[in-house]
Short mmCIF file of C-alpha atoms in Angstrom, two decimals:
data_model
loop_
_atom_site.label_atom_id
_atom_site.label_comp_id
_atom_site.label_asym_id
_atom_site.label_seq_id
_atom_site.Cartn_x
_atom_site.Cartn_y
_atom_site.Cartn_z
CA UNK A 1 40.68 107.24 152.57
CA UNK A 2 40.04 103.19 153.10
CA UNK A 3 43.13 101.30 154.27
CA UNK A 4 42.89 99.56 150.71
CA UNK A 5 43.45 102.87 148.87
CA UNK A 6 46.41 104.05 151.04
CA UNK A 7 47.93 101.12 149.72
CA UNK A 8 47.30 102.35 146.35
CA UNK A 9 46.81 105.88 146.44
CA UNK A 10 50.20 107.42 145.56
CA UNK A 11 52.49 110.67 146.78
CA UNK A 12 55.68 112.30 146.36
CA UNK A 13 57.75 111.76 149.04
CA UNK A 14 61.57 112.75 148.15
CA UNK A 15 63.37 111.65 145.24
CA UNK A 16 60.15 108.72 145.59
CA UNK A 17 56.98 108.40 144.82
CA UNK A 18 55.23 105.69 147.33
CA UNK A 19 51.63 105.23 148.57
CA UNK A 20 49.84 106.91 151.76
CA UNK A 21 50.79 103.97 153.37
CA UNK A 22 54.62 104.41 152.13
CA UNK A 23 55.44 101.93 150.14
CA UNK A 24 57.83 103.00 147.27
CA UNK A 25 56.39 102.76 143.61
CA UNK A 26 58.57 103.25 140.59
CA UNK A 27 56.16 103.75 137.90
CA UNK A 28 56.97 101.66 134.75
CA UNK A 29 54.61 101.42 131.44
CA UNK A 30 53.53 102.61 128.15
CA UNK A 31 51.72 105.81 126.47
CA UNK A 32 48.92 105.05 124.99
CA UNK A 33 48.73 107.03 122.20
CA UNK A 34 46.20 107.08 119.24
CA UNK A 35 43.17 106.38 121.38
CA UNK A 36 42.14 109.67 122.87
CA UNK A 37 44.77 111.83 120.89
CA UNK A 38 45.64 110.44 117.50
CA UNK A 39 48.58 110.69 115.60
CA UNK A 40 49.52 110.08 111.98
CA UNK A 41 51.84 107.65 112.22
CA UNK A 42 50.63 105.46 114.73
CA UNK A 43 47.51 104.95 112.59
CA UNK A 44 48.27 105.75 109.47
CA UNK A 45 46.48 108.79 108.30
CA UNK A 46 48.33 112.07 106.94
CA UNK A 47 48.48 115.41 108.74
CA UNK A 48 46.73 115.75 112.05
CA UNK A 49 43.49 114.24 113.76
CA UNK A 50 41.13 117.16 113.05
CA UNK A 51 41.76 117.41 109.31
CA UNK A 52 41.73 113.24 109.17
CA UNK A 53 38.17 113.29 111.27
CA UNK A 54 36.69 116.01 108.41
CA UNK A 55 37.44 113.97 106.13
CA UNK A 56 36.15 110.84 106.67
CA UNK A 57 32.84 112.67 107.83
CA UNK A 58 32.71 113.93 104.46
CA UNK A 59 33.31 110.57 102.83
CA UNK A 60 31.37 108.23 105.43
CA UNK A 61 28.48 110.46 106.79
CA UNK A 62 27.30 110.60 110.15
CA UNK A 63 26.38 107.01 110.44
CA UNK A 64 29.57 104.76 108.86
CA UNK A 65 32.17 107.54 111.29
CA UNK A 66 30.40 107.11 114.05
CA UNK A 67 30.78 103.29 113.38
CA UNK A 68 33.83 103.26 112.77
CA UNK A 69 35.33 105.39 115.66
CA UNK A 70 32.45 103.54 118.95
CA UNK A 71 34.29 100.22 117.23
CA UNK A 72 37.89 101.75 117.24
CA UNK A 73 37.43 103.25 120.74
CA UNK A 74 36.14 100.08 122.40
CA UNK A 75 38.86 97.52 120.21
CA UNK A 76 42.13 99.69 120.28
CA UNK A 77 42.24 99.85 124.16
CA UNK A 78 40.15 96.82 125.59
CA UNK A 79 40.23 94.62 128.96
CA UNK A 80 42.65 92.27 127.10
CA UNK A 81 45.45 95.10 126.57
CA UNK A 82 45.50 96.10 130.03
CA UNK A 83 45.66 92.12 130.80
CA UNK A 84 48.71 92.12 128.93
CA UNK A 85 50.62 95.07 129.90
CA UNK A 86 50.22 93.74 133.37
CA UNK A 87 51.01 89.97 132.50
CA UNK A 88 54.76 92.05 131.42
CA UNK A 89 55.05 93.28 135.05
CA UNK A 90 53.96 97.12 134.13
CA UNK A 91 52.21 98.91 136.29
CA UNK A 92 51.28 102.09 134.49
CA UNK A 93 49.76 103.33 131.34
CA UNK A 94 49.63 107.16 130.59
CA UNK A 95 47.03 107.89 129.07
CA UNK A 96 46.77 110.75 125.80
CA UNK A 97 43.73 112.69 124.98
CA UNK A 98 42.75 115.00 122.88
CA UNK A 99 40.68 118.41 124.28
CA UNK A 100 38.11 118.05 121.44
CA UNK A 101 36.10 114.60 123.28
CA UNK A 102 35.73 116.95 125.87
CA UNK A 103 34.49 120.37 124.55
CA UNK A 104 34.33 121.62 120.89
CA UNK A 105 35.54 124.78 119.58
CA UNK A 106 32.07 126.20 118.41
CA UNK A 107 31.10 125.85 122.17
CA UNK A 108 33.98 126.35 123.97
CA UNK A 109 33.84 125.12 128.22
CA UNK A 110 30.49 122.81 127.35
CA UNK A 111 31.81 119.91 127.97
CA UNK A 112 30.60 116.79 126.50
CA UNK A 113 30.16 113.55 128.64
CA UNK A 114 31.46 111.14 125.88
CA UNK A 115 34.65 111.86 126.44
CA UNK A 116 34.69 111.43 129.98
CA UNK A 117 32.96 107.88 129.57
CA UNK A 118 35.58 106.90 127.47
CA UNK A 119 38.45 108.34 130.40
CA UNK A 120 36.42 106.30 132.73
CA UNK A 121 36.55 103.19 131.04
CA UNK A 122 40.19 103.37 130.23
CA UNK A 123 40.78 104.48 133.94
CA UNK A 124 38.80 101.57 135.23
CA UNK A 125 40.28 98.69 132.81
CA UNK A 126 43.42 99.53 134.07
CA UNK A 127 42.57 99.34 137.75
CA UNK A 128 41.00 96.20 137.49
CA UNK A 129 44.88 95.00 136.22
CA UNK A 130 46.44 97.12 138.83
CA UNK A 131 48.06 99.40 136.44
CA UNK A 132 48.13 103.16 137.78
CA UNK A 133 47.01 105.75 135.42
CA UNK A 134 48.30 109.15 134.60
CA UNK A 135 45.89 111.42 132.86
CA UNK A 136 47.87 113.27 129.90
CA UNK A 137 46.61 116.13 127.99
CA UNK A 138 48.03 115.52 125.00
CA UNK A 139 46.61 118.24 122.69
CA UNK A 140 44.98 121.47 123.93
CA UNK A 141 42.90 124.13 122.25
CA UNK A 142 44.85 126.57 120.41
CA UNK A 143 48.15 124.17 120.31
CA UNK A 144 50.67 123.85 123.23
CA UNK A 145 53.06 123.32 120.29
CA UNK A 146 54.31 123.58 116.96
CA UNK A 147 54.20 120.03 115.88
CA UNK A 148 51.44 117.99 114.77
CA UNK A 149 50.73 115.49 117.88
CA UNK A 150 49.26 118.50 119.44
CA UNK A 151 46.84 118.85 116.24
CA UNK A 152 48.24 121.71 115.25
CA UNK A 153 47.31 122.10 111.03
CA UNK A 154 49.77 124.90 110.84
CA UNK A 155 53.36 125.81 112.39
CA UNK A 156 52.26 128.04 114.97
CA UNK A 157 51.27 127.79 118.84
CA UNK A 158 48.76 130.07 119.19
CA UNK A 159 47.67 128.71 122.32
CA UNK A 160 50.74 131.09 124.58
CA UNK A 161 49.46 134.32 122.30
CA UNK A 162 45.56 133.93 123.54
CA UNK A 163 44.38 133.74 126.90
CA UNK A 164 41.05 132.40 126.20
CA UNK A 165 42.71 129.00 125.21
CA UNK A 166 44.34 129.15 128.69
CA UNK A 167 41.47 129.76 130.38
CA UNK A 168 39.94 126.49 128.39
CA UNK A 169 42.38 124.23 129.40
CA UNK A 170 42.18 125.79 133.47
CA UNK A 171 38.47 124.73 133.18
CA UNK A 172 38.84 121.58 131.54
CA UNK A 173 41.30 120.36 134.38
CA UNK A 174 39.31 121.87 136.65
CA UNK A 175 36.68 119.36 135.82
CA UNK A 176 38.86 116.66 134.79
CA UNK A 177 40.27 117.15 138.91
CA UNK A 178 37.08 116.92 140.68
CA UNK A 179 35.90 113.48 138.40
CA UNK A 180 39.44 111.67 138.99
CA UNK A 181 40.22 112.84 142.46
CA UNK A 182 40.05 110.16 145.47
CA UNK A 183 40.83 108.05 142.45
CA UNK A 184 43.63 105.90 144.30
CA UNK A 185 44.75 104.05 140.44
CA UNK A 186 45.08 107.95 138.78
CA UNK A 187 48.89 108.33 139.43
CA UNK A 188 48.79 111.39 138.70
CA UNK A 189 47.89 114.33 136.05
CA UNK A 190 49.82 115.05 133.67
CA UNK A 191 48.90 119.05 132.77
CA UNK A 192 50.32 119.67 129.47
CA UNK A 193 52.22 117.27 127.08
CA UNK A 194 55.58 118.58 125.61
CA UNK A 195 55.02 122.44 125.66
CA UNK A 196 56.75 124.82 123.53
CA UNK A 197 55.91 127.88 125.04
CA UNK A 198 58.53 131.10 123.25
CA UNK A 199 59.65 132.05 126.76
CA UNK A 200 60.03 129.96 130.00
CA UNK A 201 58.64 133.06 132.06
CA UNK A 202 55.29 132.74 130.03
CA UNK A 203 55.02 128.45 130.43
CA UNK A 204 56.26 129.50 134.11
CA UNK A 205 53.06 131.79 134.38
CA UNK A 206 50.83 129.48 133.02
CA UNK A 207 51.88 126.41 134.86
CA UNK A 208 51.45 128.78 138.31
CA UNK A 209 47.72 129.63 137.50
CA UNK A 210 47.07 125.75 136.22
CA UNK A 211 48.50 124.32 139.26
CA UNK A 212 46.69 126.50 141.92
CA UNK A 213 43.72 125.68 140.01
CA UNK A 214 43.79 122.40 139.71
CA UNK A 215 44.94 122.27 143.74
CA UNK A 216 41.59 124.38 144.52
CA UNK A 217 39.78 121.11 143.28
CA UNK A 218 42.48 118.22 144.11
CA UNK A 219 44.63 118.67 146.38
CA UNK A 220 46.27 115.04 147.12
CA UNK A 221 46.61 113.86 143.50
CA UNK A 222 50.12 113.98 142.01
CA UNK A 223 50.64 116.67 138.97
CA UNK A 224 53.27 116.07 137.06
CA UNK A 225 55.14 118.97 134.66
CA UNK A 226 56.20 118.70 131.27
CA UNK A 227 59.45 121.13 131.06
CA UNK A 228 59.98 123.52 127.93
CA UNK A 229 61.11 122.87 124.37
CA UNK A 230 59.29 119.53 124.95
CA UNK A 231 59.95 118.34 128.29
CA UNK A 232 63.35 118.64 128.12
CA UNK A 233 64.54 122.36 129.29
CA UNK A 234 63.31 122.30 133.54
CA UNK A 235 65.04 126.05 133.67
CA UNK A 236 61.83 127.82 133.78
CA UNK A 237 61.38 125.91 137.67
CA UNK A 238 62.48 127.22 141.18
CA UNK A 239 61.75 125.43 144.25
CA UNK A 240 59.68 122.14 143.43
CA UNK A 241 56.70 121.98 144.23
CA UNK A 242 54.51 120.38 146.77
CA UNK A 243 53.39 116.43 145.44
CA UNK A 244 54.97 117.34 142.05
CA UNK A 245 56.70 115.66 139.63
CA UNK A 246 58.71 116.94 136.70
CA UNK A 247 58.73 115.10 133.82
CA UNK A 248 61.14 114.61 130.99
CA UNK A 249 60.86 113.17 127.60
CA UNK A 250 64.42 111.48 126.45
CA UNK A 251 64.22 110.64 122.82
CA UNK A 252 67.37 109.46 121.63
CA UNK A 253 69.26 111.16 118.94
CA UNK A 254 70.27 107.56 117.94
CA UNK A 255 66.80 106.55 117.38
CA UNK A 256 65.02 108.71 115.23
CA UNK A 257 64.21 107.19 111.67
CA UNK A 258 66.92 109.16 109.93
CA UNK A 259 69.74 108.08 112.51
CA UNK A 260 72.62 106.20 111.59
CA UNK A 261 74.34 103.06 113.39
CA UNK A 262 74.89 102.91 116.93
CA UNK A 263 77.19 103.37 118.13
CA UNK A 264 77.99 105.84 115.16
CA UNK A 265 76.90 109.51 113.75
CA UNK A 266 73.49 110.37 113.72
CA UNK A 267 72.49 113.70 112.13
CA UNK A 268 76.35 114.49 112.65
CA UNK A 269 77.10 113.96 116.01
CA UNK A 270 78.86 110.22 117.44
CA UNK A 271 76.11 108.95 119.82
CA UNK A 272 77.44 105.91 121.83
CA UNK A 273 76.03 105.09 125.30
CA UNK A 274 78.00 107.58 127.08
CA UNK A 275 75.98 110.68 124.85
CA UNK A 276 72.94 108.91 126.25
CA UNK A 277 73.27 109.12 129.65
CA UNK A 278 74.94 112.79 128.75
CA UNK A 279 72.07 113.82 126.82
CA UNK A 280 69.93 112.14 129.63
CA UNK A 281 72.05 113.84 132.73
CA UNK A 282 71.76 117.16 131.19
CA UNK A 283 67.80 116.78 130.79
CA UNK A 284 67.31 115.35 134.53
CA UNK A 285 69.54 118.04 136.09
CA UNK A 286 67.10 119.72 137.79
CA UNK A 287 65.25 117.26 139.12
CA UNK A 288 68.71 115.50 140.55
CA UNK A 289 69.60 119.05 141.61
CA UNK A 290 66.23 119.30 143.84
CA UNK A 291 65.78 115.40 144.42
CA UNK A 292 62.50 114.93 142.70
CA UNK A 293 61.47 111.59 141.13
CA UNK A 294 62.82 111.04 137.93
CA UNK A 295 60.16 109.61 135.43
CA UNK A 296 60.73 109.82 131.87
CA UNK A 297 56.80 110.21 130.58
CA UNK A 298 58.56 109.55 127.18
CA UNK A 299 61.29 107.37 125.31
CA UNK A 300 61.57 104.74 122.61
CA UNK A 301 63.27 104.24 119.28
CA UNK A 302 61.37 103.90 115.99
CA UNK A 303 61.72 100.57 113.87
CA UNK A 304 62.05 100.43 110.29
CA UNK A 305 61.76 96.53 109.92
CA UNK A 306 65.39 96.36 108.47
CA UNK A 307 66.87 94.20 110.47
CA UNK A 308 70.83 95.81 110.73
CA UNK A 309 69.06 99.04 111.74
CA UNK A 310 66.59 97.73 114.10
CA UNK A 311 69.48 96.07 115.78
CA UNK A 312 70.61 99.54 116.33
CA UNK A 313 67.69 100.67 117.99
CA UNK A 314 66.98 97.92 120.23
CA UNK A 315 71.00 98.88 121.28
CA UNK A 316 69.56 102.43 122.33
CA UNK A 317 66.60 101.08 124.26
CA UNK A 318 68.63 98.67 125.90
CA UNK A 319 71.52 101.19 127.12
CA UNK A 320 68.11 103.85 127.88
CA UNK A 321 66.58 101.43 129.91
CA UNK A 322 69.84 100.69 131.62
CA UNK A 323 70.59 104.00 132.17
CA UNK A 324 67.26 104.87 133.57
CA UNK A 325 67.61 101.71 136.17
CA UNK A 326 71.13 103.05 137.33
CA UNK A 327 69.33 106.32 138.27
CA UNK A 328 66.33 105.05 139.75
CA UNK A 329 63.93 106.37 136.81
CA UNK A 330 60.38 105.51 136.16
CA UNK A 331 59.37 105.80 132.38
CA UNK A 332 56.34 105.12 130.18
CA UNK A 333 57.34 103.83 126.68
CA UNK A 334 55.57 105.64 123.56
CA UNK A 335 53.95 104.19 122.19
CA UNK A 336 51.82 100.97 122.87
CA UNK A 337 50.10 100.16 120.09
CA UNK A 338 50.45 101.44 116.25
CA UNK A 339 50.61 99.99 112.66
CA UNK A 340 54.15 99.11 113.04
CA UNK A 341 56.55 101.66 113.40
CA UNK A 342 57.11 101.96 117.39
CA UNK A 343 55.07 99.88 119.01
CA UNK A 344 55.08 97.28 121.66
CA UNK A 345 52.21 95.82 120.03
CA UNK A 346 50.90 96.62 116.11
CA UNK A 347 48.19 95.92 113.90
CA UNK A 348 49.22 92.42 111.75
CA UNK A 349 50.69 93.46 108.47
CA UNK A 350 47.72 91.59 106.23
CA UNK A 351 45.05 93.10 108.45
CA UNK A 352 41.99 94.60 106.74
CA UNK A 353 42.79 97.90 107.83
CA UNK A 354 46.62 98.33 106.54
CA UNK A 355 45.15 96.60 103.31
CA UNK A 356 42.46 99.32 102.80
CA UNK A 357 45.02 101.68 103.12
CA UNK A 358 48.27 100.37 101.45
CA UNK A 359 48.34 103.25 98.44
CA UNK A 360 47.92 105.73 100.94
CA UNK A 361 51.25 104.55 103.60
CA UNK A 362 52.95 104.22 100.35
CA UNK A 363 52.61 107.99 99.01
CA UNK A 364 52.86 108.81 102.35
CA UNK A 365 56.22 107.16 102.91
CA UNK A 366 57.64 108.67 99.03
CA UNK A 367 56.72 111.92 100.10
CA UNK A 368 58.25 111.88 103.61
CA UNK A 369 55.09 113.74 105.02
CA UNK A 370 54.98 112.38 108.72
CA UNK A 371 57.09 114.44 110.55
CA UNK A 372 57.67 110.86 112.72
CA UNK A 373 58.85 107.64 111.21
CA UNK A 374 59.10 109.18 107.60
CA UNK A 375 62.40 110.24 105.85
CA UNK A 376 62.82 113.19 103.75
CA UNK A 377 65.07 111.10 100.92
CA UNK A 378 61.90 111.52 98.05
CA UNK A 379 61.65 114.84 98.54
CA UNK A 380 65.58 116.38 98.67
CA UNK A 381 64.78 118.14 95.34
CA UNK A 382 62.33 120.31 96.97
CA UNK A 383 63.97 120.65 99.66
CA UNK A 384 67.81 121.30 98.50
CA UNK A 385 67.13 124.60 96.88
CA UNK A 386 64.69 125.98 99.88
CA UNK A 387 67.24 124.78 102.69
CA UNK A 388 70.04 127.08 100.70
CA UNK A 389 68.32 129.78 99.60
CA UNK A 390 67.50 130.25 103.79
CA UNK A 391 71.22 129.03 104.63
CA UNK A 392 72.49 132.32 102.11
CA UNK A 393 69.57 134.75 102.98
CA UNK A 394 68.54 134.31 106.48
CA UNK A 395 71.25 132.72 108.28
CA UNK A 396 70.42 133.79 111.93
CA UNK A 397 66.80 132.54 111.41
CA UNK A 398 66.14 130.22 114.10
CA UNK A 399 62.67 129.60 114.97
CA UNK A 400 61.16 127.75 117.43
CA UNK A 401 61.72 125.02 118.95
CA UNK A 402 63.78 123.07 116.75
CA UNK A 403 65.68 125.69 114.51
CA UNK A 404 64.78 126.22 110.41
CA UNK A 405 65.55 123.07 108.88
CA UNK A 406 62.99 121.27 111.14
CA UNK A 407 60.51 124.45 110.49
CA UNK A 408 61.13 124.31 106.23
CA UNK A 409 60.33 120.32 106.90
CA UNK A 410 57.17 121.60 108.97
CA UNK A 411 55.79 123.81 106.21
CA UNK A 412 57.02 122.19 103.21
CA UNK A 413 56.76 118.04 104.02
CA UNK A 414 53.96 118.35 106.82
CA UNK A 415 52.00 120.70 106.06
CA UNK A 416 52.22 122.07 102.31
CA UNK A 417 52.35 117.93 101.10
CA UNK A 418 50.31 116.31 103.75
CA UNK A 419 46.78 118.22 103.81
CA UNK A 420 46.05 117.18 100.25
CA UNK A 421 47.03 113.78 101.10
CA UNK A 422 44.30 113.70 103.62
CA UNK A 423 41.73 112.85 100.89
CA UNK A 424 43.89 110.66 99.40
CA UNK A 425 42.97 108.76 103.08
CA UNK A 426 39.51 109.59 103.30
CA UNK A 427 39.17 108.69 99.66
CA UNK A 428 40.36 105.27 100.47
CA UNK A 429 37.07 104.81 102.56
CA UNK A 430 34.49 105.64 100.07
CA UNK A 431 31.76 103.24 99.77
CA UNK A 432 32.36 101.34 102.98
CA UNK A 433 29.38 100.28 104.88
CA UNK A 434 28.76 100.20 108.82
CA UNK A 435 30.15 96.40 108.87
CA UNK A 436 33.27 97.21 106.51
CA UNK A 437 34.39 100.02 108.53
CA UNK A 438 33.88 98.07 111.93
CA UNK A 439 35.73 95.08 110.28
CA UNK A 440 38.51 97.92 109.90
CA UNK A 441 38.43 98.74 113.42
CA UNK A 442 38.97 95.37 114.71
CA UNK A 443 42.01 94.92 113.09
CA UNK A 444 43.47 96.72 116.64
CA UNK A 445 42.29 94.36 118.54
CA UNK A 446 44.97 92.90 120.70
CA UNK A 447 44.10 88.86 119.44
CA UNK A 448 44.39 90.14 115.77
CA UNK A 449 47.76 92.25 116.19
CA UNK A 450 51.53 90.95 116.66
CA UNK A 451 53.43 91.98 119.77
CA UNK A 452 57.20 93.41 118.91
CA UNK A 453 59.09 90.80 120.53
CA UNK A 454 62.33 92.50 120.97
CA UNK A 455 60.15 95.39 122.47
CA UNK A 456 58.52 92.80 124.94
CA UNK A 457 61.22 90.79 126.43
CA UNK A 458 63.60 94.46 127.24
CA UNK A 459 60.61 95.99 129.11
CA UNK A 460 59.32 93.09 130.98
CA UNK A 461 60.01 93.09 134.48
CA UNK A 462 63.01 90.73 135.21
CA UNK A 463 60.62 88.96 137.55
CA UNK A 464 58.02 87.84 135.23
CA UNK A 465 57.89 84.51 133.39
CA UNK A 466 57.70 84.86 129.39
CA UNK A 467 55.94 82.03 129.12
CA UNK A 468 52.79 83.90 131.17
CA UNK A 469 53.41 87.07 128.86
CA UNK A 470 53.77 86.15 125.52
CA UNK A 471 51.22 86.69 122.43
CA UNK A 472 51.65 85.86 118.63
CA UNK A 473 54.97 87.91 118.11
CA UNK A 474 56.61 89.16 115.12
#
């Protein structure tokens, strides 16, 4: 290793994470979701990525998709975005993908070399800004989880209940360790985005044979270890270890788009600043128990553009982000960019693309079918009747991860409403040309979206000038 990369070139050393050359890092940045793994609400589309990409093959043929996604890849993360997230004094963006740009299930462990290009690029943009990377596999074959941000069209994880989906995601790592290591700017890898295995023993197992694996190939690069029930149950773990981070996702009950006032109840609990850190202390314990890094590889409020309850959310962030400096935390904010619901930066309200698909966001919002960002208020008649007929029948019925009320909203608002809504989407496509769709695209491009303002000035580094960092907000 060159004296510049042990400057770089990062390592676990404690309760710490600082380079060869140890000096500490405390990794601070975004997720950068909907690139690589793509999720309904950040841009707009119903049900998952798989059943949105049939779709608009169907509609656009082979030529207009493929236009439209080469334009989306290269204007939704460009040289400019990194620019900026470093101009705010961030120094890390983890990055999402999706297992299908990098083998497809027809020919399962063929990789493809697209996907990898695209990696690369994102790798090297943000190295040329000085923002680390950490490599996040966001949504593996057969489903890690239940929920739709690991694609997942139905309410099941197959991917614990077949080992040949295992054995996918061991090679794919495998490959993805000997590309990225030596790599000083890749932090780290991130193995396996919120997990929801039905037993810790069996995400225990797995995690064993992944690790080893991926140490055969890499043995210097830092792996970092979603816990259970979504990164936030670390029981499964015994002794940390070697170069390993564990790392915790802390959504706040207070900032979910059903949530009440803060302080004040939220799905009927009181959440003031003191249940933060509590609910933040109780998911950290093991890694304050071993002293391991903290990094929170996920946090962040949604916004729902009224202004009395966004001025509850920014109260969350701010006591989160004060809480996670009082305990020496690193974090990564999800998500960076969308079409306006959580983003630090989102695509301009009047933009060709939110235009094209107005009708769509608007049956999409009535119907309460994204399981993120949408409430379930149009849709209580449905859902009355099936919630009580379960409450009187089946009262011990608690399926994983998040219990039966979460599962009926699963089948019934995410699944059962959603998929037809997909054509709805696709539908609103029909017709476009190469140029029309690629007009679409660059509505994410960073000089033709709005930066969240709010959003901006809380994670900024205190040492940055605004005047250096600042974009058209709103």
């Amino acid at each position: 290793m060159t004296a510049d990369a042990a400057h770089v070139a990062l390592q676990v050393a404690g309760s710490e994470l600082v380079t060869r050359s140890g000096r500490p890092v405390l990794l601070r940045g975004v997720g950068l979701g909907g690139w690589l793994s793509m999720e309904n609400f950040i841009t707009g589309y119903p049900s998952t990525e798989e059943l949105q990409r049939r779709a608009l093959r169907e509609v656009l043929g082979d030529k207009v998709y493929d236009a439209f996604f080469e334009r989306f890849y290269e204007t939704f993360f460009a040289d400019d975005d990194a620019a900026y997230l470093a101009s705010l004094g961030l120094n890390c963006v983890r990055l999402a993908v999706n297992y299908r740009h990098f083998e497809d299930d027809e020919r399962p462990k063929v990789l493809k070399d697209e996907g990898f290009r695209l990696l690369d690029r994102a790798v090297e943009t943000c190295a040329r800004h000085g923002l680390y990377t950490i490599i996040d596999l966001h949504a593996a074959p057969g489903f890690q989880n239940q929920r739709w941000h690991s694609d997942n069209p139905t309410h099941l994880s197959l991917f614990w209940q077949h080992r040949d989906f295992q054995d996918r995601v061991v090679h794919l790592w495998e490959a993805l360790a000997d590309r990225y290591r030596g790599n000083p700017w890749v932090a780290g890898y991130n193995l396996l985005n919120e997990p929801a295995a039905p037993t810790g023993q069996s995400l225990a197992a797995f995690y064993t044979r992944l690790y080893d694996a991926v140490r055969a190939v890499d043995p210097d690069t830092v792996i970092f270890l979603d816990g259970n029930r979504h990164a936030t149950d670390f029981a499964l773990f015994g002794e940390p270890w070697p170069n390993t981070v564990y790392s915790v996702h802390d959504y706040a009950l207070a900032g979910y788009a059903d949530s009440g006032p803060y302080p004040g109840v939220s799905r009927g609990r009181y959440v003031d600043a003191a249940a933060v850190e509590a609910t933040f202390l109780e998911r950290t314990q093991y890694m304050l128990k071993t002293g391991t890094p903290i990094w929170v590889g996920e946090f962040g409020p949604v916004y729902s553009g009224d202004p009395e309850q966004d001025e509850s959310r920014y109260g969350v962030l701010r006591d989160q982000l004060e809480i996670y400096d009082r305990y020496g935390a690193g974090w990564s904010l999800w998500t960076y960019k969308d079409i306006g619901l959580q983003g630090l930066v989102h695509v301009a309200p009047d933009s060709p693309y939110l235009q094209q698909i107005a009708p769509v966001l608007a049956k999409k919002a009535r119907l309460g079918v994204d399981a993120w960002g949408s409430v379930d208020t149009g849709v209580r008649h449905l859902l009355d009747p099936i919630e009580q007929t379960f409450d009187t029948e089946f009262p011990n019925f608690d399926p994983l991860p998040f219990g039966r009320r979460q599962w009926i909203a699963t089948l019934v608002r995410h699944i059962l409403l959603a998929e037809p809504l997909v054509d709805d989407f696709a539908r609103s496509f029909a017709g476009l040309g190469v140029e029309q769709v690629q007009e679409l695209a660059d509505s994410f491009r960073l000089d033709r979206c709005r930066t969240r303002d709010r959003l901006a000035t809380a994670v900024r580094a205190p040492d940055i000038d605004p005047s250096t960092a600042a974009l058209r907000e709103g």
